[in-house]
PDB file of C-alpha atoms in Angstrom:
ATOM      1  CA  MET A  13     191.272 138.506  89.031  1.00  0.00           C
ATOM      2  CA  CYS A  14     192.067 141.270  86.557  1.00  0.00           C
ATOM      3  CA  GLU A  15     195.560 140.746  85.128  1.00  0.00           C
ATOM      4  CA  GLU A  16     196.020 144.493  84.658  1.00  0.00           C
ATOM      5  CA  CYS A  17     194.862 145.997  87.965  1.00  0.00           C
ATOM      6  CA  TYR A  18     195.208 142.931  90.255  1.00  0.00           C
ATOM      7  CA  VAL A  19     191.707 142.781  91.802  1.00  0.00           C
ATOM      8  CA  SER A  20     188.477 140.902  91.266  1.00  0.00           C
ATOM      9  CA  GLU A  21     186.033 143.556  92.532  1.00  0.00           C
ATOM     10  CA  TYR A  22     185.915 145.822  89.499  1.00  0.00           C
ATOM     11  CA  ARG A  23     184.052 148.728  91.123  1.00  0.00           C
ATOM     12  CA  ILE A  24     185.609 148.693  94.610  1.00  0.00           C
ATOM     13  CA  THR A  25     187.497 151.978  94.150  1.00  0.00           C
ATOM     14  CA  PRO A  26     187.465 154.813  95.050  1.00  0.00           C
ATOM     15  CA  LEU A  27     187.323 153.765  98.699  1.00  0.00           C
ATOM     16  CA  LEU A  28     186.553 157.156 100.272  1.00  0.00           C
ATOM     17  CA  ASN A  29     184.004 159.650  98.947  1.00  0.00           C
ATOM     18  CA  PRO A  30     183.661 157.860  95.609  1.00  0.00           C
ATOM     19  CA  GLN A  31     181.341 160.399  93.964  1.00  0.00           C
ATOM     20  CA  GLU A  32     183.679 163.277  94.848  1.00  0.00           C
ATOM     21  CA  CYS A  33     186.817 161.387  93.805  1.00  0.00           C
ATOM     22  CA  LEU A  34     185.376 160.254  90.475  1.00  0.00           C
ATOM     23  CA  GLY A  35     184.115 163.758  89.746  1.00  0.00           C
ATOM     24  CA  ASN A  36     187.157 165.778  90.775  1.00  0.00           C
ATOM     25  CA  HIS A  37     190.253 163.594  90.457  1.00  0.00           C
ATOM     26  CA  THR A  38     192.181 162.131  87.557  1.00  0.00           C
ATOM     27  CA  GLN A  39     191.500 158.404  87.246  1.00  0.00           C
ATOM     28  CA  TYR A  40     193.524 155.508  85.925  1.00  0.00           C
ATOM     29  CA  ILE A  41     190.872 153.599  83.961  1.00  0.00           C
ATOM     30  CA  CYS A  42     191.827 149.940  83.704  1.00  0.00           C
ATOM     31  CA  GLY A  43     191.841 148.957  80.051  1.00  0.00           C
ATOM     32  CA  THR A  44     190.898 145.387  80.942  1.00  0.00           C
ATOM     33  CA  CYS A  45     188.046 145.644  83.495  1.00  0.00           C
ATOM     34  CA  GLY A  46     187.242 149.375  83.527  1.00  0.00           C
ATOM     35  CA  ARG A  47     187.982 149.909  87.230  1.00  0.00           C
ATOM     36  CA  CYS A  48     188.762 153.524  88.101  1.00  0.00           C
ATOM     37  CA  ILE A  49     191.727 154.120  90.411  1.00  0.00           C
ATOM     38  CA  CYS A  50     192.577 157.585  91.702  1.00  0.00           C
ATOM     39  CA  ILE A  51     195.932 158.684  90.314  1.00  0.00           C
ATOM     40  CA  GLU A  52     195.545 162.329  91.307  1.00  0.00           C
ATOM     41  CA  HIS A  53     198.588 164.255  92.498  1.00  0.00           C
ATOM     42  CA  ASP A  54     197.954 165.779  95.962  1.00  0.00           C
ATOM     43  CA  LYS A  55     199.287 169.328  95.736  1.00  0.00           C
ATOM     44  CA  HIS A  56     199.533 169.746  99.526  1.00  0.00           C
ATOM     45  CA  ARG A  57     201.627 166.636 100.171  1.00  0.00           C
ATOM     46  CA  GLY A  58     203.323 166.491  96.784  1.00  0.00           C
ATOM     47  CA  LEU A  59     202.318 162.837  96.414  1.00  0.00           C
ATOM     48  CA  GLN A  60     199.970 160.656  94.429  1.00  0.00           C
ATOM     49  CA  ARG A  61     197.374 158.513  96.196  1.00  0.00           C
ATOM     50  CA  TRP A  62     199.534 155.384  95.927  1.00  0.00           C
ATOM     51  CA  ASN A  63     202.306 157.092  97.955  1.00  0.00           C
ATOM     52  CA  PHE A  64     200.121 157.316 101.070  1.00  0.00           C
ATOM     53  CA  PRO A  65     200.212 154.664 103.806  1.00  0.00           C
ATOM     54  CA  PHE A  66     197.396 152.120 103.724  1.00  0.00           C
ATOM     55  CA  LYS A  67     195.698 150.444 106.685  1.00  0.00           C
ATOM     56  CA  SER A  68     195.705 147.009 105.054  1.00  0.00           C
ATOM     57  CA  LEU A  69     197.526 145.014 102.419  1.00  0.00           C
ATOM     58  CA  GLU A  70     194.199 144.646 100.595  1.00  0.00           C
ATOM     59  CA  ASN A  71     193.768 148.422 100.341  1.00  0.00           C
ATOM     60  CA  ALA A  72     197.342 148.870  99.124  1.00  0.00           C
ATOM     61  CA  MET A  73     196.645 146.248  96.431  1.00  0.00           C
ATOM     62  CA  LEU A  74     193.820 148.430  95.115  1.00  0.00           C
ATOM     63  CA  TYR A  75     196.296 151.203  94.270  1.00  0.00           C
ATOM     64  CA  LEU A  76     199.348 149.179  93.241  1.00  0.00           C
ATOM     65  CA  ARG A  77     198.603 149.391  89.515  1.00  0.00           C
ATOM     66  CA  THR A  78     198.735 153.204  89.608  1.00  0.00           C
ATOM     67  CA  ALA A  79     202.207 152.978  91.161  1.00  0.00           C
ATOM     68  CA  ASP A  80     203.346 150.501  88.512  1.00  0.00           C
ATOM     69  CA  PHE A  81     201.930 152.748  85.773  1.00  0.00           C
ATOM     70  CA  THR A  82     203.476 155.930  87.213  1.00  0.00           C
ATOM     71  CA  MET A  83     206.904 154.404  87.753  1.00  0.00           C
ATOM     72  CA  LYS A  84     206.809 152.189  84.605  1.00  0.00           C
ATOM     73  CA  ARG A  85     208.044 149.231  86.661  1.00  0.00           C
ATOM     74  CA  GLY A  86     206.673 146.563  88.983  1.00  0.00           C
ATOM     75  CA  CYS A  87     206.423 148.171  92.423  1.00  0.00           C
ATOM     76  CA  GLY A  88     206.133 146.387  95.763  1.00  0.00           C
ATOM     77  CA  ILE A  89     203.966 146.655  98.851  1.00  0.00           C
ATOM     78  CA  TYR A  90     205.896 146.694 102.129  1.00  0.00           C
ATOM     79  CA  GLU A  91     204.719 146.253 105.705  1.00  0.00           C
ATOM     80  CA  ILE A  92     205.834 149.170 107.885  1.00  0.00           C
ATOM     81  CA  LYS A  93     205.634 149.302 111.696  1.00  0.00           C
ATOM     82  CA  ASN A  94     206.094 152.347 113.864  1.00  0.00           C
ATOM     83  CA  ASN A  95     207.692 152.354 117.320  1.00  0.00           C
ATOM     84  CA  LYS A  96     204.241 151.936 118.924  1.00  0.00           C
ATOM     85  CA  GLY A  97     203.540 148.748 116.961  1.00  0.00           C
ATOM     86  CA  ARG A  98     201.060 150.282 114.515  1.00  0.00           C
ATOM     87  CA  VAL A  99     201.214 148.525 111.132  1.00  0.00           C
ATOM     88  CA  SER A 100     200.681 150.171 107.762  1.00  0.00           C
ATOM     89  CA  TYR A 101     201.452 149.264 104.178  1.00  0.00           C
ATOM     90  CA  LYS A 102     203.326 151.413 101.675  1.00  0.00           C
ATOM     91  CA  ILE A 103     204.148 151.042  98.015  1.00  0.00           C
ATOM     92  CA  PHE A 104     207.708 151.639  96.836  1.00  0.00           C
ATOM     93  CA  ALA A 105     209.197 151.342  93.361  1.00  0.00           C
ATOM     94  CA  GLU A 106     212.357 149.667  94.658  1.00  0.00           C
ATOM     95  CA  ASP A 107     214.192 148.697  97.834  1.00  0.00           C
ATOM     96  CA  LYS A 108     216.304 151.851  97.834  1.00  0.00           C
ATOM     97  CA  ASP A 109     213.118 153.972  98.032  1.00  0.00           C
ATOM     98  CA  LEU A 110     212.138 152.029 101.144  1.00  0.00           C
ATOM     99  CA  GLN A 111     215.588 152.635 102.632  1.00  0.00           C
ATOM    100  CA  VAL A 112     215.341 156.396 101.988  1.00  0.00           C
ATOM    101  CA  PHE A 113     211.896 156.438 103.635  1.00  0.00           C
ATOM    102  CA  LEU A 114     213.172 154.577 106.706  1.00  0.00           C
ATOM    103  CA  LYS A 115     216.162 156.916 107.073  1.00  0.00           C
ATOM    104  CA  LYS A 116     213.798 159.908 107.091  1.00  0.00           C
ATOM    105  CA  ASN A 117     211.338 158.194 109.463  1.00  0.00           C
ATOM    106  CA  LYS A 118     213.454 156.851 112.336  1.00  0.00           C
ATOM    107  CA  ASP A 119     210.360 155.695 114.241  1.00  0.00           C
ATOM    108  CA  LYS A 120     209.439 153.203 111.486  1.00  0.00           C
ATOM    109  CA  ILE A 121     210.825 149.799 110.545  1.00  0.00           C
ATOM    110  CA  CYS A 122     210.296 147.195 107.863  1.00  0.00           C
ATOM    111  CA  GLU A 123     211.233 143.901 109.490  1.00  0.00           C
ATOM    112  CA  ASP A 124     211.651 141.819 106.329  1.00  0.00           C
ATOM    113  CA  MET A 125     213.023 144.619 104.109  1.00  0.00           C
ATOM    114  CA  LYS A 126     211.333 142.994 101.137  1.00  0.00           C
ATOM    115  CA  PRO A 127     207.907 143.448  99.564  1.00  0.00           C
ATOM    116  CA  LEU A 128     204.926 141.373 100.656  1.00  0.00           C
ATOM    117  CA  PHE A 129     203.600 141.572  97.116  1.00  0.00           C
ATOM    118  CA  VAL A 130     204.919 142.511  93.673  1.00  0.00           C
ATOM    119  CA  ALA A 131     202.709 141.943  90.650  1.00  0.00           C
ATOM    120  CA  GLY A 132     205.692 141.138  88.475  1.00  0.00           C
ATOM    121  CA  GLU A 133     207.253 142.742  85.464  1.00  0.00           C
ATOM    122  CA  TYR A 134     205.633 145.951  84.277  1.00  0.00           C
ATOM    123  CA  ARG A 135     203.656 145.901  81.073  1.00  0.00           C
ATOM    124  CA  GLU A 136     201.417 148.310  79.200  1.00  0.00           C
ATOM    125  CA  TYR A 137     197.808 147.533  78.282  1.00  0.00           C
ATOM    126  CA  PRO A 138     196.285 148.879  75.066  1.00  0.00           C
ATOM    127  CA  ASN A 139     192.944 150.238  76.311  1.00  0.00           C
ATOM    128  CA  THR A 140     194.147 151.990  79.474  1.00  0.00           C
ATOM    129  CA  LYS A 141     193.215 155.650  79.897  1.00  0.00           C
ATOM    130  CA  VAL A 142     194.269 158.286  82.413  1.00  0.00           C
ATOM    131  CA  ARG A 143     191.843 161.212  82.577  1.00  0.00           C
ATOM    132  CA  LYS A 144     188.971 162.813  84.429  1.00  0.00           C
ATOM    133  CA  LEU A 145     185.575 161.215  83.942  1.00  0.00           C
ATOM    134  CA  ILE A 146     182.536 162.942  82.486  1.00  0.00           C
ATOM    135  CA  SER A 147     179.266 163.003  84.455  1.00  0.00           C
ATOM    136  CA  GLU A 148     177.650 160.178  82.442  1.00  0.00           C
ATOM    137  CA  GLU A 149     180.608 157.895  83.147  1.00  0.00           C
ATOM    138  CA  ILE A 150     180.470 158.727  86.854  1.00  0.00           C
ATOM    139  CA  GLN A 151     176.762 157.928  87.041  1.00  0.00           C
ATOM    140  CA  LYS A 152     177.235 154.609  85.207  1.00  0.00           C
ATOM    141  CA  TYR A 153     180.209 153.626  87.389  1.00  0.00           C
ATOM    142  CA  MET A 154     178.302 154.449  90.600  1.00  0.00           C
ATOM    143  CA  LEU A 155     175.296 152.409  89.440  1.00  0.00           C
ATOM    144  CA  GLU A 156     177.560 149.418  88.794  1.00  0.00           C
ATOM    145  CA  ARG A 157     178.934 149.586  92.332  1.00  0.00           C
TER     146      ARG A 157
END
């Protein structure tokens, strides 16, 4: 498992429309394993990819490093249920962010009120880059998938 970006499948991201994401979005490029993680700011929602709800804990794990990097702290993944029993996973920088979210979304709960996973204390890595890829890098990354 990569100590920087917390996964062992180094070309698993982007999950959806990888060619489009790699070509059009800003990527966090793991300085340890080279995995690209979308860190693009969504202008319509005012959020980055890691702010969105995820369908599984595993998918949330794939984006946790971008949250840690953005917030410059170890963020946590929380299990959220809505009033119909649907489960999703969201990343928050701290417990108070979860509490603000729950106050705004009265139909959602977090039963444990603590993260399922936190990678630990935040640290910087020397070879990390945040930028858009060039076409040669995209082609190489896609071939390695």
